[in-house]
Coordinates of N, CA and C in Angstrom, one line a residue:
A21 N 6.1 0.9 -4.5 CA 5.7 -0.4 -4.1 C 4.6 -0.3 -3.0
T22 N 3.8 -1.3 -3.1 CA 2.9 -1.2 -2.0 C 3.0 -2.7 -1.2
R23 N 2.6 -2.7 0.0 CA 2.7 -3.8 1.0 C 1.5 -4.6 0.6
A24 N 1.7 -6.0 0.5 CA 0.5 -6.8 0.3 C 0.8 -8.1 1.0
Q25 N -0.3 -8.7 1.6 CA -0.4 -10.0 2.3 C -0.9 -11.0 1.3
I26 N 0.0 -12.1 1.2 CA -0.4 -13.1 0.4 C -0.5 -14.6 1.1
E27 N -1.3 -15.4 0.6 CA -1.5 -16.7 1.3 C -1.5 -17.8 0.4
S28 N -0.7 -18.8 0.6 CA -0.5 -19.8 -0.4 C -1.8 -20.8 -0.5
T29 N -2.1 -21.3 -1.6 CA -3.4 -21.9 -1.7 C -3.6 -23.2 -0.9
T30 N -2.7 -24.2 -0.9 CA -2.8 -25.4 -0.2 C -2.5 -25.2 1.2
N31 N -1.1 -24.9 1.6 CA -0.8 -25.0 3.0 C -1.1 -23.6 3.8
K32 N -1.8 -22.6 3.2 CA -2.1 -21.4 3.9 C -1.2 -20.7 4.8
I33 N 0.1 -20.7 3.8 CA 1.2 -19.7 4.6 C 0.9 -18.4 4.1
N34 N 1.0 -17.5 5.3 CA 0.5 -16.1 5.0 C 1.9 -15.4 5.1
E35 N 2.2 -14.4 4.4 CA 3.3 -13.6 4.7 C 3.1 -12.3 3.9
W36 N 3.9 -11.2 4.4 CA 3.9 -9.9 3.8 C 5.0 -9.7 2.8
V37 N 4.6 -9.2 1.7 CA 5.4 -8.8 0.5 C 5.3 -7.4 0.0
C38 N 6.1 -6.9 -1.0 CA 5.9 -5.8 -1.5 C 5.6 -5.9 -3.0
A39 N 4.6 -5.4 -3.4 CA 4.1 -5.7 -4.9 C 4.7 -4.4 -5.7
F40 N 5.3 -4.7 -6.8 CA 5.9 -3.8 -7.7 C 5.2 -3.9 -9.1
A41 N 4.4 -2.9 -9.5 CA 3.6 -2.8 -10.6 C 4.4 -2.9 -12.0
D42 N 4.1 -3.4 -12.9 CA 4.7 -3.2 -14.2 C 4.7 -1.9 -14.6
G43 N 5.4 -1.5 -15.6 CA 5.4 -0.2 -16.4 C 5.9 0.9 -15.6
A44 N 6.3 0.9 -14.3 CA 6.7 2.2 -13.6 C 8.0 1.7 -12.7
T45 N 8.7 2.9 -12.3 CA 9.7 2.4 -11.4 C 9.2 2.7 -10.0
S46 N 9.3 1.7 -9.0 CA 8.8 2.0 -7.6 C 9.9 1.5 -6.7
Y47 N 9.9 1.8 -5.5 CA 10.8 1.6 -4.5 C 10.4 1.1 -3.2
I48 N 11.3 0.5 -2.4 CA 11.1 0.3 -1.1 C 12.5 0.4 -0.4
S49 N 12.4 0.8 0.8 CA 13.7 1.0 1.4 C 13.5 0.6 2.9
W50 N 14.7 0.3 3.6 CA 14.8 0.0 5.0 C 16.1 0.4 5.5
K51 N 16.3 0.3 6.7 CA 17.7 1.1 7.3 C 18.1 0.1 8.5
F52 N 19.4 0.1 8.7 CA 19.9 -0.7 9.8 C 21.3 -0.2 10.0
V53 N 22.1 -0.6 11.1 CA 23.3 -0.3 11.2 C 24.3 -1.2 10.9
L54 N 25.3 -1.0 10.1 CA 26.5 -1.8 9.8 C 27.3 -2.1 10.9
P55 N 28.1 -3.2 11.2 CA 28.9 -3.4 12.4 C 30.1 -2.4 12.3
D56 N 30.8 -2.2 13.3 CA 31.9 -1.3 13.4 C 33.0 -1.8 12.6
N57 N 33.1 -3.1 12.4 CA 34.2 -3.7 11.7 C 33.9 -3.9 10.3
W58 N 32.9 -3.4 9.7 CA 32.7 -3.6 8.2 C 33.8 -3.1 7.4
D59 N 34.2 -3.6 6.4 CA 35.5 -3.3 5.7 C 35.5 -2.3 4.7
G60 N 34.4 -1.7 4.6 CA 34.2 -0.6 3.7 C 34.2 -1.0 2.1
A61 N 34.1 -2.3 1.7 CA 34.1 -2.7 0.4 C 32.7 -2.7 -0.1
A62 N 32.3 -2.9 -1.3 CA 31.0 -3.0 -2.0 C 30.3 -4.0 -1.1
L63 N 28.9 -3.8 -1.1 CA 27.9 -4.7 -0.5 C 27.2 -5.6 -1.7
V64 N 26.8 -6.8 -1.5 CA 26.3 -7.6 -2.5 C 24.9 -8.1 -2.0
G65 N 24.0 -7.9 -2.8 CA 22.6 -8.3 -2.4 C 21.8 -9.2 -3.5
V66 N 21.1 -10.3 -3.0 CA 20.4 -11.3 -3.7 C 18.9 -11.0 -3.3
I67 N 18.1 -10.6 -4.4 CA 16.6 -10.4 -4.2 C 15.9 -11.6 -4.3
V68 N 14.9 -11.9 -3.4 CA 13.9 -13.2 -3.3 C 12.7 -12.4 -3.7
W69 N 12.1 -13.1 -4.8 CA 10.8 -12.5 -5.3 C 10.1 -13.5 -6.2
H70 N 8.8 -13.2 -6.5 CA 8.0 -14.1 -7.2 C 7.0 -13.4 -8.0
T71 N 6.4 -14.1 -9.1 CA 5.5 -13.4 -9.9 C 4.4 -14.6 -10.4
A72 N 3.3 -14.3 -10.8 CA 2.5 -15.2 -11.4 C 2.8 -15.5 -12.9
A73 N 3.7 -14.4 -13.4 CA 4.0 -14.6 -14.8 C 5.2 -15.6 -15.0
T74 N 5.2 -16.5 -16.0 CA 6.2 -17.6 -16.3 C 7.2 -17.3 -17.3
T75 N 7.2 -16.1 -17.9 CA 8.4 -15.8 -18.8 C 8.6 -14.3 -18.7
N76 N 9.7 -14.0 -19.3 CA 10.4 -12.6 -19.3 C 11.0 -12.2 -18.2
N77 N 11.7 -11.0 -18.4 CA 12.6 -10.5 -17.2 C 11.9 -9.4 -16.3
M78 N 12.4 -9.4 -15.1 CA 12.2 -8.2 -14.3 C 13.6 -7.6 -14.2
R79 N 13.6 -6.2 -14.0 CA 14.9 -5.5 -13.9 C 14.7 -5.0 -12.3
W80 N 15.8 -5.5 -11.5 CA 15.9 -5.0 -10.1 C 17.1 -4.1 -10.1
Q81 N 16.9 -3.2 -9.2 CA 18.2 -2.2 -8.9 C 18.4 -2.1 -7.4
V82 N 19.6 -2.1 -6.8 CA 19.7 -1.8 -5.4 C 20.7 -0.7 -5.3
D83 N 20.4 0.2 -4.4 CA 21.4 1.2 -4.1 C 21.2 1.5 -2.5
A84 N 22.2 2.3 -2.0 CA 22.2 2.5 -0.6 C 22.9 3.9 -0.2
V85 N 22.7 4.5 0.9 CA 23.2 5.6 1.4 C 23.7 5.4 2.9
M86 N 24.8 5.9 3.3 CA 25.1 5.8 4.9 C 25.0 7.2 5.3
R87 N 24.5 7.0 6.7 CA 24.4 8.3 7.4 C 24.7 8.1 8.8
G88 N 25.5 9.3 9.3 CA 26.0 9.1 10.6 C 25.6 10.4 11.4
D89 N 26.4 10.5 12.4 CA 25.9 11.8 13.2 C 26.2 13.1 12.5
S90 N 25.0 13.9 12.6 CA 25.1 15.1 12.0 C 24.9 15.2 10.5
D91 N 24.6 14.0 9.8 CA 24.5 13.8 8.5 C 23.0 14.2 8.2
A92 N 22.6 14.9 6.9 CA 21.3 15.1 6.5 C 20.6 14.0 6.4
L93 N 19.3 14.0 6.8 CA 18.3 12.9 6.4 C 18.2 12.6 5.1
D94 N 18.1 13.7 4.3 CA 17.9 13.7 2.9 C 19.3 13.6 2.0
T95 N 20.2 12.6 2.3 CA 21.4 12.6 1.7 C 21.0 11.7 0.5
S96 N 21.8 12.1 -0.7 CA 21.6 11.4 -1.9 C 22.3 10.1 -1.9
F97 N 21.5 9.2 -2.6 CA 21.9 7.7 -2.8 C 23.3 7.6 -3.5
T98 N 23.7 8.7 -4.4 CA 24.8 8.7 -5.2 C 25.9 9.7 -4.7
A99 N 25.8 10.2 -3.4 CA 26.6 11.0 -2.8 C 28.0 10.4 -2.7
G100 N 29.2 10.9 -2.8 CA 30.4 10.5 -2.9 C 30.7 9.5 -4.0
A101 N 31.1 8.3 -3.6 CA 31.2 7.2 -4.7 C 30.0 6.2 -4.8
G102 N 28.8 6.8 -4.3 CA 27.8 5.8 -4.3 C 27.5 5.3 -5.9
A103 N 27.2 4.2 -5.9 CA 26.8 3.5 -7.2 C 25.8 2.3 -7.1
A104 N 24.7 2.3 -7.8 CA 23.7 1.4 -7.8 C 24.2 0.0 -8.6
G105 N 23.6 -1.0 -8.3 CA 23.8 -2.3 -9.1 C 22.4 -2.6 -9.6
A106 N 22.4 -3.3 -10.8 CA 21.1 -3.8 -11.4 C 21.3 -5.3 -11.9
V107 N 20.2 -5.8 -12.1 CA 20.1 -7.2 -12.6 C 18.7 -7.4 -13.4
D108 N 19.0 -8.0 -14.4 CA 17.8 -8.4 -15.4 C 17.5 -10.0 -15.1
E109 N 16.4 -10.3 -14.3 CA 16.2 -11.5 -13.8 C 15.0 -12.2 -14.5
A110 N 15.0 -13.4 -15.0 CA 13.9 -14.0 -15.7 C 13.0 -14.8 -14.6
A111 N 11.6 -14.7 -15.0 CA 10.9 -15.5 -14.2 C 11.2 -17.0 -14.6
D112 N 11.1 -17.9 -13.4 CA 11.6 -19.3 -13.4 C 11.0 -20.2 -14.3
G113 N 9.7 -19.9 -14.9 CA 8.8 -20.8 -15.8 C 7.7 -21.4 -15.2
T114 N 7.7 -21.2 -13.8 CA 6.6 -21.9 -13.0 C 5.9 -20.8 -12.1
T115 N 4.6 -20.5 -12.4 CA 3.9 -19.5 -11.8 C 4.0 -19.7 -10.2
L116 N 4.2 -18.5 -9.4 CA 4.1 -18.3 -8.0 C 5.5 -19.2 -7.2
D117 N 6.4 -19.5 -8.1 CA 7.7 -19.9 -7.5 C 8.5 -18.8 -7.0
L118 N 9.2 -19.2 -6.1 CA 10.3 -18.1 -5.7 C 11.4 -18.1 -6.6
N119 N 11.9 -16.8 -6.9 CA 13.0 -16.5 -7.8 C 14.1 -15.9 -6.8
Y120 N 15.3 -16.4 -7.0 CA 16.5 -15.7 -6.3 C 17.3 -15.1 -7.7
S121 N 17.4 -13.8 -7.4 CA 18.3 -13.0 -8.5 C 19.6 -13.4 -8.4
A122 N 20.3 -13.0 -9.4 CA 21.9 -13.1 -9.4 C 22.3 -12.1 -8.3
A123 N 23.6 -12.1 -8.1 CA 24.2 -11.3 -7.1 C 24.4 -9.9 -7.7
I124 N 23.9 -8.9 -6.9 CA 24.0 -7.6 -7.3 C 25.0 -6.6 -6.4
S125 N 26.2 -6.2 -6.9 CA 27.1 -5.6 -6.3 C 26.6 -4.0 -6.3
F126 N 26.9 -3.4 -5.1 CA 26.4 -1.9 -5.1 C 27.2 -1.1 -4.0
T127 N 27.6 0.1 -4.0 CA 28.4 0.7 -3.2 C 27.5 1.9 -2.6
P128 N 27.4 2.1 -1.3 CA 26.6 3.2 -0.6 C 27.1 4.6 -1.1
G129 N 26.1 5.4 -1.0 CA 26.6 7.0 -1.2 C 26.8 7.3 0.2
G130 N 27.4 8.5 0.5 CA 27.6 9.3 1.7 C 29.2 8.7 2.1
T131 N 29.4 9.2 3.4 CA 30.8 8.9 3.9 C 30.8 7.5 4.5
L132 N 31.6 6.5 4.0 CA 31.5 5.1 4.2 C 32.3 4.9 5.7
A133 N 31.7 4.3 6.4 CA 32.3 3.8 7.8 C 31.3 2.9 8.4
G134 N 32.0 1.8 9.2 CA 31.3 0.8 10.0 C 30.7 1.7 11.1
G135 N 29.6 1.0 11.5 CA 28.9 1.6 12.7 C 27.9 2.7 12.5
K136 N 27.8 2.9 11.1 CA 27.0 3.9 10.9 C 25.6 3.3 10.1
E137 N 24.6 4.2 10.2 CA 23.2 3.9 9.6 C 23.4 3.7 8.0
I138 N 22.8 2.6 7.5 CA 22.6 2.4 6.1 C 21.2 2.4 5.6
V139 N 20.8 3.2 4.8 CA 19.6 2.9 4.1 C 19.6 2.1 2.7
V140 N 19.1 1.0 2.6 CA 19.0 0.2 1.4 C 17.7 0.4 0.6
R141 N 17.8 0.7 -0.6 CA 16.6 0.9 -1.4 C 16.7 -0.1 -2.5
V142 N 15.5 -0.7 -2.8 CA 15.4 -1.8 -3.8 C 14.3 -1.2 -4.8
A143 N 14.5 -1.2 -6.1 CA 13.5 -0.8 -7.1 C 13.4 -1.8 -8.2
R144 N 12.0 -2.0 -8.5 CA 11.7 -2.7 -9.8 C 11.6 -1.5 -10.9
M145 N 12.5 -1.8 -11.8 CA 12.8 -0.8 -12.9 C 11.7 -1.0 -14.0
G146 N 10.3 -1.1 -13.8 CA 9.4 -1.6 -14.6 C 9.1 -0.9 -16.0
A147 N 9.7 0.4 -16.2 CA 9.6 1.2 -17.2 C 10.9 1.1 -18.1
H148 N 11.7 0.3 -17.5 CA 13.1 0.2 -18.2 C 12.9 -0.9 -19.4
A149 N 13.7 -0.6 -20.5 CA 13.6 -1.5 -21.7 C 13.8 -2.9 -21.4
N150 N 14.7 -3.2 -20.4 CA 15.1 -4.7 -20.2 C 13.9 -5.3 -19.2
D151 N 13.0 -4.6 -18.6 CA 12.0 -5.2 -17.9 C 10.8 -5.5 -18.9
T152 N 10.8 -6.8 -19.2 CA 9.8 -7.2 -20.2 C 8.6 -8.0 -19.6
C153 N 8.5 -8.2 -18.2 CA 7.5 -8.9 -17.7 C 6.3 -8.0 -17.5
T154 N 5.2 -8.5 -17.8 CA 4.1 -7.8 -17.8 C 3.3 -7.9 -16.4
G155 N 3.7 -8.8 -15.4 CA 3.1 -9.1 -14.3 C 3.8 -8.3 -13.2
I156 N 3.0 -8.5 -12.0 CA 3.4 -7.8 -10.7 C 4.6 -8.5 -10.2
G157 N 5.7 -7.8 -9.7 CA 6.7 -8.6 -9.1 C 6.7 -8.4 -7.5
Y158 N 6.6 -9.5 -6.9 CA 6.4 -9.6 -5.4 C 7.8 -9.7 -4.6
F159 N 8.4 -8.7 -4.1 CA 9.4 -8.7 -3.3 C 9.3 -9.3 -2.0
H160 N 10.1 -10.4 -1.7 CA 10.0 -11.0 -0.3 C 11.1 -10.5 0.7
E161 N 12.4 -10.4 0.2 CA 13.5 -10.2 1.0 C 14.7 -10.0 0.1
M162 N 15.7 -9.6 1.0 CA 17.0 -9.4 0.2 C 18.1 -10.1 1.1
K163 N 18.8 -11.0 0.6 CA 20.2 -11.4 1.3 C 21.0 -10.3 1.1
L164 N 21.9 -9.9 2.2 CA 22.8 -9.0 2.0 C 24.2 -9.5 2.6
E165 N 25.2 -9.3 1.8 CA 26.6 -9.8 2.1 C 27.6 -8.7 2.2
Y166 N 28.4 -8.7 3.2 CA 29.5 -7.7 3.2 C 30.6 -8.4 4.1
G167 N 31.8 -7.7 3.7 CA 33.0 -8.1 4.4 C 33.3 -7.3 5.8
I168 N 34.1 -8.1 6.7 CA 34.5 -7.4 7.9 C 36.0 -7.7 8.0
T169 N 36.6 -6.7 8.9 CA 37.8 -6.9 9.1 C 38.1 -7.1 10.6
G170 N 38.9 -8.3 10.8 CA 39.2 -8.7 12.2 C 37.7 -9.2 12.9
S171 N 37.8 -8.7 14.3 CA 36.7 -9.3 15.0 C 36.2 -8.1 15.9
L172 N 35.0 -8.2 16.3 CA 34.5 -7.1 17.2 C 35.0 -7.3 18.8
S173 N 35.3 -6.1 19.4 CA 35.9 -6.3 20.8 C 34.7 -6.5 21.7
A174 N 34.9 -7.0 22.6 CA 33.7 -7.4 23.7 C 33.4 -6.0 24.4

């Protein structure tokens, strides 16, 4: 995926997105630290995206890996119980409208524990048989949901 700046036609809203080409699998990833009281259950993501296309599906996949003290930087996304989640999401019928994907459940690879770094990776599976959209998919962001246990101590 490549970073792109877009601007809306009428109201001149400028924003950065990631452009995912058709016909190939490409990725974007970012990292953050989950709270200490994360409950260790699967994570759920909702991808926010748009395209100029008005029909057909884009296939989005999400996976993640957790890393902590003394873990290798190049840890596999499927290490341990890691499992990706995917969704086939249809363009909404109006060009350049935002699309919100269905919820995608996924389990990080690595040793799972709160307070550790998590690297989240999103892919457009453009070469997958279920990805029938011939346009560029523009990734805006991902809503991430996860469970917690109790509350954090001060």
